[in-house]
Coordinates of C-alpha atoms in Angstrom, one line a residue:
Chain A
M1 CA -32.5 96.6 -26.0
N2 CA -28.9 97.3 -24.9
S3 CA -26.9 99.9 -26.6
Q4 CA -24.0 98.3 -28.5
K5 CA -21.2 100.4 -29.8
T6 CA -21.3 100.0 -33.5
Y7 CA -19.2 103.0 -34.5
T8 CA -15.6 104.2 -33.8
I9 CA -14.3 107.7 -33.3
N10 CA -10.8 108.4 -34.4
S11 CA -9.5 111.6 -33.0
Q12 CA -6.5 113.5 -34.4
G13 CA -4.9 116.7 -33.3
E14 CA -3.4 118.2 -30.1
K15 CA -5.3 119.4 -27.1
G16 CA -6.3 123.0 -27.6
G17 CA -5.4 122.9 -31.3
E18 CA -7.3 121.9 -34.4
V19 CA -8.9 118.5 -33.8
S20 CA -10.3 116.2 -36.5
L21 CA -12.8 113.4 -35.6
S22 CA -13.1 110.7 -38.1
L23 CA -16.3 108.7 -37.6
S24 CA -16.9 105.2 -39.0
G25 CA -19.5 102.5 -38.6
R26 CA -23.1 102.8 -37.7
I27 CA -24.6 105.7 -35.7
E28 CA -28.2 104.9 -34.9
T29 CA -30.9 105.1 -32.3
E30 CA -29.5 102.3 -30.1
N31 CA -26.2 104.0 -29.6
L32 CA -27.2 107.6 -29.6
N33 CA -26.6 108.0 -25.8
T34 CA -23.1 106.5 -26.0
F35 CA -22.2 108.6 -29.0
L36 CA -23.4 111.8 -27.3
S37 CA -21.6 111.1 -24.0
E38 CA -18.4 110.0 -25.8
T39 CA -18.2 113.1 -28.0
E40 CA -19.0 115.3 -24.9
V41 CA -16.0 113.8 -23.1
L42 CA -13.8 114.4 -26.2
L43 CA -14.9 118.0 -26.4
M44 CA -14.0 118.5 -22.7
E45 CA -10.7 116.7 -22.9
K46 CA -9.4 118.2 -26.2
A47 CA -11.0 121.6 -25.8
P48 CA -10.2 122.2 -29.5
K49 CA -9.6 125.5 -31.2
K50 CA -11.4 124.1 -34.2
L51 CA -13.3 120.9 -34.7
M52 CA -13.7 119.0 -38.0
V53 CA -15.9 115.9 -38.2
N54 CA -15.1 113.5 -41.1
L55 CA -18.2 111.5 -42.1
S56 CA -16.7 109.7 -45.1
K57 CA -16.5 106.3 -43.4
I58 CA -20.0 106.3 -42.0
E59 CA -21.8 103.1 -43.1
Y60 CA -25.2 103.8 -41.7
L61 CA -26.9 106.8 -40.2
D62 CA -30.4 106.9 -39.1
S63 CA -32.4 110.0 -38.1
A64 CA -31.3 109.6 -34.4
G65 CA -27.7 109.3 -35.5
A66 CA -28.0 112.4 -37.6
L67 CA -29.6 114.1 -34.6
G68 CA -26.5 113.1 -32.6
L69 CA -24.2 114.7 -35.2
L70 CA -26.2 117.9 -35.2
Q71 CA -26.2 117.9 -31.4
L72 CA -22.4 117.6 -31.5
E73 CA -22.3 120.6 -33.8
D74 CA -24.5 122.6 -31.4
R75 CA -22.5 121.7 -28.4
A76 CA -19.2 122.8 -30.1
K77 CA -20.8 126.0 -31.3
A78 CA -22.1 126.6 -27.7
K79 CA -18.5 126.5 -26.6
S80 CA -17.5 128.9 -29.4
I81 CA -15.5 126.2 -31.2
P82 CA -15.6 126.6 -35.0
F83 CA -17.1 123.4 -36.3
Q84 CA -17.2 121.8 -39.7
F85 CA -18.5 118.5 -41.2
V86 CA -16.2 117.2 -43.9
N87 CA -16.7 114.6 -46.6
V88 CA -20.4 114.4 -45.9
T89 CA -21.9 111.5 -48.0
D90 CA -25.0 112.1 -50.0
E91 CA -26.9 109.6 -47.7
A92 CA -25.8 111.5 -44.6
K93 CA -26.8 114.8 -46.2
R94 CA -30.2 113.5 -47.0
V95 CA -30.9 112.1 -43.5
M96 CA -29.6 115.3 -41.9
G97 CA -31.6 117.4 -44.3
L98 CA -34.8 115.8 -42.9
I99 CA -34.2 117.3 -39.4
N100 CA -35.9 120.6 -38.8
R101 CA -33.5 122.1 -36.2
G102 CA -36.1 124.8 -35.3
A103 CA -38.5 122.1 -34.2
L104 CA -36.0 121.0 -31.5
T105 CA -36.1 124.2 -29.6
I106 CA -39.6 125.4 -30.3
K107 CA -41.7 125.8 -27.1
P108 CA -44.7 123.6 -26.7
L109 CA -47.9 125.4 -27.7
V110 CA -49.6 123.9 -24.6
S111 CA -47.8 123.7 -21.3
D112 CA -47.7 120.2 -19.8
K113 CA -47.3 121.7 -16.3
R114 CA -50.3 121.4 -14.1
A115 CA -50.9 124.1 -11.6
D116 CA -48.5 123.3 -8.7
N117 CA -49.9 125.9 -6.4
I118 CA -52.4 124.4 -4.0
M119 CA -54.7 127.4 -4.3
E120 CA -54.7 127.1 -8.1
Q121 CA -55.4 123.4 -7.9
V122 CA -58.3 124.0 -5.5
G123 CA -59.6 126.7 -7.9
E124 CA -59.3 124.4 -10.9
S125 CA -61.1 121.6 -9.1
S126 CA -63.9 123.9 -7.8
L127 CA -64.4 125.2 -11.4
R128 CA -64.5 121.6 -12.7
I129 CA -67.1 120.7 -10.0
F130 CA -69.1 123.8 -10.8
N131 CA -69.1 123.2 -14.5
D132 CA -70.1 119.6 -13.9
F133 CA -73.0 120.8 -11.8
V134 CA -74.1 123.3 -14.4
S135 CA -73.9 120.5 -17.1
I136 CA -76.0 118.2 -14.9
I137 CA -78.6 120.9 -14.3
T138 CA -78.7 121.8 -18.0
F139 CA -79.1 118.1 -19.0
L140 CA -81.9 117.7 -16.3
G141 CA -83.7 120.7 -17.9
D142 CA -83.4 119.1 -21.4
L143 CA -84.5 115.8 -20.0
I144 CA -87.6 117.1 -18.2
T145 CA -88.6 119.1 -21.4
A146 CA -88.1 116.0 -23.5
L147 CA -90.1 113.8 -21.0
I148 CA -93.0 116.3 -20.9
Y149 CA -92.9 116.4 -24.8
S150 CA -92.9 112.6 -24.9
L151 CA -95.8 112.3 -22.5
I152 CA -97.8 114.8 -24.6
H153 CA -96.8 113.2 -27.8
P154 CA -96.5 109.4 -27.0
R155 CA -96.0 108.6 -30.6
S156 CA -92.7 110.4 -30.6
I157 CA -91.4 107.8 -28.1
R158 CA -89.2 105.1 -29.6
W159 CA -91.2 102.2 -28.3
E160 CA -88.9 99.5 -29.7
D161 CA -86.0 101.0 -27.9
L162 CA -88.0 101.4 -24.7
L163 CA -88.9 97.7 -24.7
F164 CA -85.4 96.8 -25.5
Y165 CA -84.0 98.8 -22.5
M166 CA -86.8 97.5 -20.3
K167 CA -85.6 94.0 -21.1
R168 CA -81.9 94.9 -20.6
A169 CA -82.3 96.8 -17.4
G170 CA -85.2 94.8 -16.0
V171 CA -85.6 91.3 -17.1
E172 CA -81.9 90.6 -17.5
G173 CA -81.3 92.0 -14.0
L174 CA -83.8 89.7 -12.2
P175 CA -81.5 86.9 -11.3
I176 CA -78.7 89.0 -9.7
I177 CA -81.2 91.3 -7.9
G178 CA -83.1 88.3 -6.6
L179 CA -80.0 86.6 -5.4
I180 CA -78.3 89.6 -3.7
N181 CA -81.5 90.7 -1.9
F182 CA -82.2 87.1 -0.8
L183 CA -78.7 86.9 0.7
L184 CA -79.1 90.3 2.2
G185 CA -82.3 89.3 4.0
L186 CA -80.6 86.1 5.1
I187 CA -77.6 88.0 6.6
I188 CA -79.8 90.6 8.4
A189 CA -81.9 87.8 9.9
F190 CA -78.9 85.8 11.0
M191 CA -77.0 88.7 12.5
S192 CA -80.0 90.1 14.3
S193 CA -81.1 86.7 15.6
L194 CA -77.7 86.3 17.4
Q195 CA -78.6 89.4 19.5
L196 CA -82.3 88.9 19.8
K197 CA -81.9 85.2 20.8
Q198 CA -80.3 86.4 24.1
F199 CA -83.6 88.1 25.0
G200 CA -85.8 85.4 23.6
A201 CA -87.1 87.9 21.1
N202 CA -86.6 85.7 18.0
I203 CA -90.0 86.6 16.8
Y204 CA -88.9 90.2 16.1
V205 CA -86.4 89.0 13.5
A206 CA -89.3 88.9 11.0
Q207 CA -90.3 92.5 11.7
L208 CA -86.8 93.7 11.6
V209 CA -86.1 92.1 8.2
G210 CA -89.4 93.3 6.8
V211 CA -89.0 96.9 7.8
A212 CA -85.3 97.1 6.7
M213 CA -85.9 95.5 3.3
V214 CA -89.1 97.3 2.3
T215 CA -88.2 100.8 3.6
E216 CA -84.5 101.0 2.9
L217 CA -82.4 98.1 1.7
G218 CA -84.7 96.9 -1.1
P219 CA -84.9 100.2 -3.0
I220 CA -81.3 101.1 -2.3
M221 CA -79.7 97.8 -3.2
T222 CA -81.9 97.6 -6.4
A223 CA -80.9 101.1 -7.4
I224 CA -77.2 100.4 -6.8
I225 CA -77.3 97.2 -8.9
V226 CA -79.2 98.9 -11.7
A227 CA -76.6 101.8 -11.6
G228 CA -73.8 99.2 -11.9
R229 CA -75.5 97.2 -14.6
S230 CA -77.5 99.7 -16.7
G231 CA -76.2 103.2 -15.7
S232 CA -72.7 102.3 -16.8
A233 CA -74.1 100.6 -20.0
F234 CA -76.0 103.7 -20.9
A235 CA -73.0 105.9 -20.5
A236 CA -70.7 103.6 -22.5
E237 CA -73.3 103.3 -25.3
I238 CA -73.9 107.0 -25.7
G239 CA -70.2 107.8 -25.1
T240 CA -69.1 105.4 -27.9
M241 CA -71.7 107.0 -30.2
K242 CA -70.2 110.4 -29.4
V243 CA -66.7 109.1 -30.2
N244 CA -67.9 107.7 -33.5
E245 CA -69.6 111.0 -34.4
E246 CA -73.0 109.3 -34.4
V247 CA -74.4 111.8 -32.0
D248 CA -73.2 114.6 -34.3
A249 CA -74.8 112.9 -37.2
L250 CA -78.1 112.7 -35.2
V251 CA -77.9 116.5 -34.5
S252 CA -77.0 117.3 -38.1
M253 CA -80.1 115.3 -39.3
G254 CA -82.3 117.5 -37.0
F255 CA -82.9 114.9 -34.2
D256 CA -82.8 115.9 -30.6
P257 CA -80.2 113.5 -29.1
T258 CA -81.8 113.7 -25.6
R259 CA -85.2 112.7 -27.0
F260 CA -83.8 110.2 -29.4
L261 CA -81.3 108.5 -27.1
A262 CA -82.0 109.4 -23.5
I263 CA -85.8 109.3 -23.2
P264 CA -86.2 105.5 -24.0
K265 CA -83.5 104.7 -21.4
V266 CA -84.9 107.0 -18.7
L267 CA -88.5 105.8 -19.3
A268 CA -87.5 102.2 -19.3
A269 CA -85.6 102.7 -16.0
M270 CA -88.6 104.5 -14.5
L271 CA -90.9 101.6 -15.4
V272 CA -88.7 98.6 -14.4
V273 CA -86.9 99.9 -11.3
P274 CA -90.1 100.0 -9.1
V275 CA -91.0 96.5 -10.3
L276 CA -87.5 95.3 -9.5
T277 CA -87.7 97.0 -6.1
L278 CA -90.9 95.0 -5.2
Y279 CA -89.2 91.9 -6.4
A280 CA -86.1 92.7 -4.3
D281 CA -88.3 93.3 -1.2
F282 CA -89.9 89.9 -1.7
F283 CA -86.6 88.1 -2.0
G284 CA -85.2 89.9 1.0
V285 CA -88.1 88.8 3.2
A286 CA -87.7 85.3 1.8
G287 CA -84.1 85.3 2.9
G288 CA -85.1 86.2 6.4
L289 CA -87.8 83.6 6.3
V290 CA -85.2 80.9 5.6
V291 CA -83.3 81.8 8.7
G292 CA -86.5 82.2 10.7
V293 CA -87.8 78.8 9.8
L294 CA -84.5 76.8 9.8
G295 CA -82.6 78.6 12.6
L296 CA -85.2 80.1 14.9
D297 CA -88.0 77.5 15.0
L298 CA -90.6 79.9 13.6
T299 CA -93.3 78.6 11.3
V300 CA -93.7 80.1 7.8
Y301 CA -97.2 81.4 8.8
T302 CA -95.9 83.2 12.0
Y303 CA -93.0 84.7 10.1
V304 CA -95.3 86.1 7.3
Q305 CA -97.9 87.3 9.9
E306 CA -95.2 89.2 11.8
T307 CA -93.8 90.7 8.6
M308 CA -97.3 91.8 7.5
K309 CA -97.9 93.4 10.9
V310 CA -95.2 96.0 10.4
I311 CA -95.4 96.7 6.7
S312 CA -98.1 99.1 5.7
I313 CA -99.3 99.9 2.2
M314 CA -97.8 103.4 2.7
D315 CA -94.3 101.8 3.3
I316 CA -94.6 100.1 -0.1
V317 CA -95.8 103.2 -1.8
K318 CA -93.0 105.3 -0.3
S319 CA -90.5 102.6 -1.4
L320 CA -91.9 102.8 -5.0
I321 CA -91.7 106.6 -5.1
K322 CA -88.1 106.4 -4.0
S323 CA -87.3 103.8 -6.7
V324 CA -88.8 106.0 -9.5
V325 CA -86.6 108.9 -8.4
F326 CA -83.6 106.6 -8.2
A327 CA -84.4 105.3 -11.7
V328 CA -84.4 108.9 -13.1
L329 CA -81.1 109.6 -11.4
I330 CA -79.4 106.4 -12.6
A331 CA -80.5 106.6 -16.2
G332 CA -80.2 110.4 -16.3
I333 CA -76.7 110.5 -15.0
G334 CA -75.7 107.6 -17.3
C335 CA -76.9 109.4 -20.4
Q336 CA -75.5 112.8 -19.2
R337 CA -72.1 111.2 -18.7
G338 CA -72.3 109.6 -22.1
F339 CA -73.1 112.9 -23.8
Q340 CA -70.1 114.4 -22.0
V341 CA -67.6 112.1 -23.7
R342 CA -65.0 113.8 -25.8
G343 CA -62.0 112.1 -27.2
G344 CA -61.5 108.4 -27.5
A345 CA -61.8 105.0 -25.8
E346 CA -60.3 106.3 -22.5
A347 CA -63.0 109.0 -22.2
V348 CA -65.7 106.4 -22.6
G349 CA -64.2 104.4 -19.7
A350 CA -64.0 107.5 -17.6
S351 CA -67.6 108.4 -18.3
T352 CA -68.8 104.8 -17.4
T353 CA -67.0 105.0 -14.0
S354 CA -68.2 108.4 -13.4
A355 CA -71.8 107.5 -14.2
V356 CA -71.8 104.7 -11.6
V357 CA -70.0 106.7 -8.9
A358 CA -72.2 109.7 -9.4
A359 CA -75.4 107.7 -9.5
I360 CA -74.6 105.8 -6.3
F361 CA -73.6 109.0 -4.6
L362 CA -76.8 110.7 -5.6
I363 CA -78.9 107.7 -4.6
I364 CA -77.6 107.9 -1.1
V365 CA -78.0 111.7 -1.0
M366 CA -81.6 111.3 -2.2
D367 CA -82.3 108.5 0.2
S368 CA -81.2 110.7 3.1
A369 CA -83.5 113.5 1.8
F370 CA -86.4 111.0 1.6
A371 CA -85.7 109.8 5.2
I372 CA -86.2 113.3 6.5
L373 CA -89.1 114.0 4.1
F374 CA -91.1 110.9 5.0
T375 CA -90.5 111.4 8.7
Y376 CA -92.1 114.8 8.7
I377 CA -94.9 114.2 6.2
Chain B
M1 CA -30.6 104.3 -46.3
E2 CA -30.2 102.3 -49.6
R3 CA -32.3 103.7 -52.4
S4 CA -34.7 101.6 -54.4
D5 CA -33.1 98.6 -56.0
Q6 CA -34.4 95.2 -57.0
T7 CA -33.8 93.5 -53.7
P8 CA -37.1 92.2 -52.3
I9 CA -37.6 93.3 -48.7
I10 CA -41.1 91.8 -48.5
T11 CA -42.2 88.7 -50.4
V12 CA -45.8 87.6 -50.4
E13 CA -46.5 84.2 -51.8
S14 CA -49.8 82.6 -52.6
L15 CA -51.5 84.4 -49.7
T16 CA -55.2 83.6 -49.1
A17 CA -57.5 85.3 -46.6
R18 CA -60.9 84.3 -45.5
F19 CA -63.4 85.7 -42.9
G20 CA -65.5 82.6 -42.1
S21 CA -66.6 81.2 -45.4
N22 CA -66.1 84.5 -47.2
T23 CA -62.9 84.6 -49.3
I24 CA -61.4 88.1 -49.3
F25 CA -58.5 87.2 -51.7
Q26 CA -56.7 84.1 -52.8
N27 CA -53.3 83.2 -54.1
V28 CA -51.9 86.8 -53.9
S29 CA -48.2 86.9 -54.7
F30 CA -45.9 90.0 -55.1
E31 CA -42.7 91.5 -53.9
V32 CA -41.8 94.8 -52.5
Y33 CA -38.4 96.1 -53.2
K34 CA -36.1 97.9 -50.8
G35 CA -36.5 101.6 -50.8
E36 CA -39.5 101.9 -53.1
I37 CA -42.9 103.4 -52.5
F38 CA -45.2 100.5 -53.1
V39 CA -49.0 101.1 -53.3
I40 CA -51.7 98.5 -52.8
L41 CA -54.6 99.8 -54.7
G42 CA -58.2 98.8 -55.3
G43 CA -61.8 99.8 -54.9
S44 CA -63.6 99.7 -51.5
G45 CA -64.0 96.3 -50.0
C46 CA -61.4 94.5 -52.2
G47 CA -59.3 93.6 -49.2
K48 CA -56.5 96.2 -49.4
S49 CA -56.4 96.9 -45.6
T50 CA -56.9 93.2 -44.9
L51 CA -53.9 92.4 -47.0
M52 CA -51.8 95.0 -45.1
K53 CA -53.0 93.5 -41.8
H54 CA -51.9 90.1 -43.0
M55 CA -48.5 91.5 -44.0
I56 CA -47.9 92.9 -40.6
G57 CA -49.0 89.7 -38.9
L58 CA -52.2 91.1 -37.3
Y59 CA -54.4 88.5 -38.9
E60 CA -53.9 84.8 -39.1
T61 CA -53.4 83.6 -42.6
E62 CA -55.4 80.9 -44.2
S63 CA -52.5 79.8 -46.5
G64 CA -49.4 81.3 -48.1
K65 CA -46.6 83.2 -46.6
V66 CA -45.3 86.8 -46.0
V67 CA -41.6 87.1 -45.7
I68 CA -40.3 90.4 -44.2
N69 CA -36.5 90.9 -43.9
G70 CA -36.1 87.1 -44.2
I71 CA -38.7 86.2 -41.6
D72 CA -42.0 84.5 -42.5
V73 CA -44.5 86.4 -40.4
T74 CA -47.3 83.8 -41.0
K75 CA -45.2 81.1 -39.2
A76 CA -43.0 83.3 -36.9
D77 CA -43.1 82.8 -33.2
E78 CA -43.6 85.7 -30.8
K79 CA -39.9 86.5 -30.6
E80 CA -39.5 86.6 -34.4
L81 CA -42.7 88.6 -34.8
K82 CA -41.4 91.1 -32.3
K83 CA -38.2 91.4 -34.3
V84 CA -40.1 92.0 -37.5
R85 CA -42.4 94.5 -35.8
L86 CA -39.4 96.5 -34.4
D87 CA -38.2 96.8 -38.0
I88 CA -41.5 98.0 -39.4
G89 CA -43.8 101.0 -38.6
V90 CA -47.5 101.2 -39.1
A91 CA -49.5 104.3 -39.5
F92 CA -53.2 103.5 -39.1
Q93 CA -56.1 105.1 -41.0
S94 CA -57.3 107.1 -38.1
G95 CA -53.8 107.6 -36.6
G96 CA -54.5 104.9 -34.0
L97 CA -53.1 107.3 -31.3
F98 CA -53.7 106.5 -27.7
G99 CA -56.3 109.1 -26.6
S100 CA -55.2 109.3 -23.0
M101 CA -51.6 110.2 -24.0
T102 CA -50.1 113.4 -25.4
L103 CA -48.5 113.3 -28.8
A104 CA -45.1 113.3 -27.1
E105 CA -46.0 110.3 -25.0
N106 CA -47.4 108.5 -28.0
V107 CA -44.2 109.0 -30.0
A108 CA -42.0 108.3 -27.1
L109 CA -43.7 105.0 -26.2
P110 CA -41.7 102.7 -28.5
L111 CA -38.4 104.5 -27.6
Q112 CA -39.1 104.0 -23.9
E113 CA -40.0 100.4 -24.4
Y114 CA -37.2 99.3 -26.8
T115 CA -34.2 101.6 -26.1
D116 CA -32.3 102.6 -23.1
L117 CA -32.1 106.3 -24.0
S118 CA -32.4 108.8 -21.3
P119 CA -35.7 110.8 -21.0
E120 CA -33.9 113.9 -22.3
E121 CA -32.7 112.1 -25.4
I122 CA -36.1 110.6 -26.0
D123 CA -37.6 114.1 -25.6
L124 CA -35.2 115.3 -28.3
I125 CA -36.0 112.5 -30.7
V126 CA -39.7 113.1 -30.1
K127 CA -39.3 116.7 -31.0
M128 CA -37.3 115.8 -34.1
K129 CA -39.9 113.3 -35.3
L130 CA -42.8 115.7 -34.6
G131 CA -40.8 118.4 -36.5
M132 CA -40.4 116.0 -39.4
V133 CA -44.1 115.7 -39.7
Q134 CA -44.6 119.4 -39.2
L135 CA -46.1 119.0 -35.8
A136 CA -43.4 120.9 -33.9
G137 CA -44.8 122.4 -30.7
Y138 CA -47.7 120.0 -30.5
E139 CA -46.1 117.5 -28.1
N140 CA -48.4 118.3 -25.2
H141 CA -51.6 118.1 -27.2
L142 CA -53.9 115.2 -26.9
P143 CA -55.0 113.4 -30.1
A144 CA -58.6 114.6 -29.5
E145 CA -57.3 118.2 -29.9
L146 CA -56.0 117.5 -33.4
S147 CA -57.5 117.6 -36.9
G148 CA -57.7 114.4 -39.0
G149 CA -54.7 115.3 -41.0
M150 CA -52.7 116.1 -37.9
K151 CA -53.7 112.8 -36.4
K152 CA -52.4 111.0 -39.4
R153 CA -49.1 112.9 -39.3
A154 CA -48.8 112.2 -35.6
G155 CA -49.5 108.5 -36.3
L156 CA -46.7 108.6 -38.9
A157 CA -44.3 110.2 -36.4
R158 CA -45.0 107.4 -34.0
A159 CA -44.6 104.8 -36.7
M160 CA -41.2 106.4 -37.5
A161 CA -40.1 106.6 -33.9
M162 CA -37.7 103.6 -34.2
D163 CA -36.5 104.5 -37.8
P164 CA -38.1 101.4 -39.3
T165 CA -36.9 100.0 -42.6
V166 CA -40.5 99.5 -43.8
L167 CA -43.4 101.9 -43.2
F168 CA -47.0 100.7 -43.7
F169 CA -49.5 103.4 -44.3
D170 CA -53.2 102.6 -44.3
E171 CA -55.2 105.1 -46.4
P172 CA -53.1 108.2 -45.8
S173 CA -55.4 110.4 -47.8
A174 CA -58.8 109.1 -46.6
G175 CA -60.9 111.9 -45.2
L176 CA -58.4 114.7 -46.0
D177 CA -58.8 117.7 -48.2
P178 CA -56.7 117.7 -51.4
I179 CA -54.1 120.2 -50.0
T180 CA -53.6 118.3 -46.7
S181 CA -53.5 115.1 -48.7
A182 CA -50.9 116.5 -51.1
E183 CA -48.8 117.7 -48.1
L184 CA -48.9 114.2 -46.7
D185 CA -47.9 112.8 -50.0
S186 CA -44.9 115.1 -50.2
L187 CA -44.0 114.2 -46.6
I188 CA -44.1 110.5 -47.5
K189 CA -41.9 111.2 -50.5
S190 CA -39.4 113.2 -48.5
I191 CA -39.1 110.5 -45.8
N192 CA -38.6 107.9 -48.5
A193 CA -36.0 110.0 -50.3
G194 CA -34.3 111.1 -47.1
M195 CA -34.2 107.9 -45.2
G196 CA -34.6 105.3 -47.9
T197 CA -37.5 103.8 -46.0
T198 CA -39.5 101.3 -47.9
M199 CA -43.2 102.5 -48.0
V200 CA -46.1 100.2 -48.4
I201 CA -49.2 102.3 -48.8
V202 CA -52.8 101.2 -49.0
T203 CA -55.0 103.7 -50.8
H204 CA -57.5 104.3 -53.5
E205 CA -56.7 108.0 -54.0
L206 CA -55.8 108.3 -57.7
Q207 CA -53.9 111.6 -57.5
S208 CA -51.9 110.3 -54.5
I209 CA -51.0 107.1 -56.4
L210 CA -49.8 109.0 -59.5
N211 CA -47.8 111.4 -57.3
I212 CA -46.0 109.1 -55.1
A213 CA -46.0 105.4 -56.2
D214 CA -43.0 103.7 -57.7
R215 CA -44.9 100.6 -58.3
I216 CA -48.4 99.4 -57.6
I217 CA -50.5 96.3 -57.4
M218 CA -54.3 96.5 -58.0
L219 CA -56.7 94.2 -56.2
D220 CA -60.2 93.5 -57.4
K221 CA -63.2 92.4 -55.4
T222 CA -64.6 90.0 -57.9
A223 CA -61.3 88.6 -59.1
K224 CA -60.3 88.1 -55.4
G225 CA -56.7 88.9 -56.2
I226 CA -54.3 91.0 -58.1
I227 CA -55.4 92.2 -61.5
A228 CA -52.5 94.5 -62.4
E229 CA -49.0 95.2 -61.3
G230 CA -46.5 97.8 -62.4
N231 CA -45.7 101.4 -62.8
P232 CA -48.8 103.6 -62.2
K233 CA -48.2 105.9 -65.2
W234 CA -47.7 102.9 -67.5
L235 CA -50.9 101.3 -66.1
K236 CA -52.9 104.5 -66.5
D237 CA -51.9 104.9 -70.1
Q238 CA -51.2 101.4 -71.4
A239 CA -53.3 98.9 -69.3
T240 CA -55.5 96.7 -71.4
D241 CA -57.6 95.4 -68.6
P242 CA -60.9 97.3 -68.6
R243 CA -61.2 97.2 -64.8
V244 CA -57.8 98.9 -64.5
R245 CA -58.7 101.4 -67.2
N246 CA -62.0 102.2 -65.5
F247 CA -60.3 102.8 -62.2
F248 CA -57.7 105.1 -63.6
N249 CA -60.2 107.0 -65.7
R250 CA -62.7 107.1 -62.8
R251 CA -65.4 105.4 -64.9
V252 CA -68.3 103.4 -63.7
P253 CA -68.2 100.0 -65.4
E254 CA -71.8 100.1 -66.5
Q255 CA -71.2 103.4 -68.3
E256 CA -68.5 101.8 -70.5
E257 CA -70.7 98.8 -71.2
K258 CA -73.5 101.1 -72.3
G259 CA -71.1 103.1 -74.4
T260 CA -69.6 100.1 -76.2

């Protein structure tokens, strides 16, 4: 909106003497800036001994307009110029009366300045990370306690919710997990075959794909997809419940929110992620098989035989152990981030993002730990 | 700045609202006069808030029209709707404040969008508006750090940012203690008296209605429309409709039937 001048200022009186400003027209939000700058210039030019402002001809004055008049008075007074409003209409008086002048100068109760010193910023960030760590550990403690309680008292588990989340996280994730792992197997087989072809070692493509998929990529890719699909959904669901004071209501009714909300999700993830991992392994190998049969002139039988040669039962067990741990991480972090929500819609969004990022980070960290652990055990 | 007179600023004509096959209200007609405090009253679920949302063009209308400052919002194009919306302010039930922004940023938003005032001037106006709703000093607070009453007042400050000619207020007293509620009522009255802003308030708080309303309409769930219109004190003392009497006397209908 462009400011249009809808008022006039008629100035009478000599420079340095008594000056009278007669205002007419509309002084409102849209022309506040022109009004303020024009009156400022007048104050500078006239440098009056006394300033009187006649408001009798003002047609309309909104609160911003009234603020402009009061600003003019303040500026005059700051220059030690005696100031007076004359012929103030009832309307103008009422609008000006609404303005609490003390509020204009009161200091904010909370400073909007963030620490600008780099050391303070580092300190603040470190504190935040430490508090986050403490909150994760605390939640982990709650979760383990609740899990043990649920295993001892299976009737306390909300079975309907558990099945619902198994369907959500598991069954509904089958198509995307199958597709991604199939393509992944296909890519690995294709890229490795380009190199292995040069040495006539096509046959090893099957072993390479099998080992890569079962020991590393199957569990990791499945965990990452579940983190994106379900970890974020858990965080958003619990976060929204926090915002709507539903979690507070649960607590006030004597429920343990971790047992009530987190346990079904964590248990569901622990049950479906290993199954999804096996399924992902199968599709990964199938992807490699397609390249082997169509591109490398291997038979299906040979390809399967070569794959079976390198994969032991222990590899599959290890892969399943990993996937159970990943499942606890994904669901646990999702729920913890949800419970952390304070505020509104924006906080729910932040918790969702944070749930996915933290889960993926922890998956990779745990996978590194498993790599070392399994090598030496 | 004109005080209440008989010039209609909002005209609602034969307005009908439906959600699917469920009729919320039908053939609702009334006028809101310039400068008055107009209250839309009724029990829970009678469509008060729905009516308000139709009046400000948030919902599509089944039939009928709503004319604000000469523009029919039910048929207005985006440009006209924007014009109407610049001339009205809406304070939502929960404040409707943006959680990621401070109070100052919330109030400054329309000023930044629709005026070319400098940041310093906007800052000054924001301080003034927050001062008007007794939230001076809270500019850097986030909505999550405020109580329910403060959120409502902050929502009011944002609604008033552009000095609208009509202010809509959805359930100003809902969830507030009587003292905070009375404070909000007197704030509404002082803004109406000071600025001459027309107020359209949706509420079912009896005390609030008797304190502030110049005129009311009462909606009823079963009648699916207006069952009473007029001055609240007159309606309280003189209304013949048992539904209106029950409402003003806080009586449950069955009790009266049993008594008679």
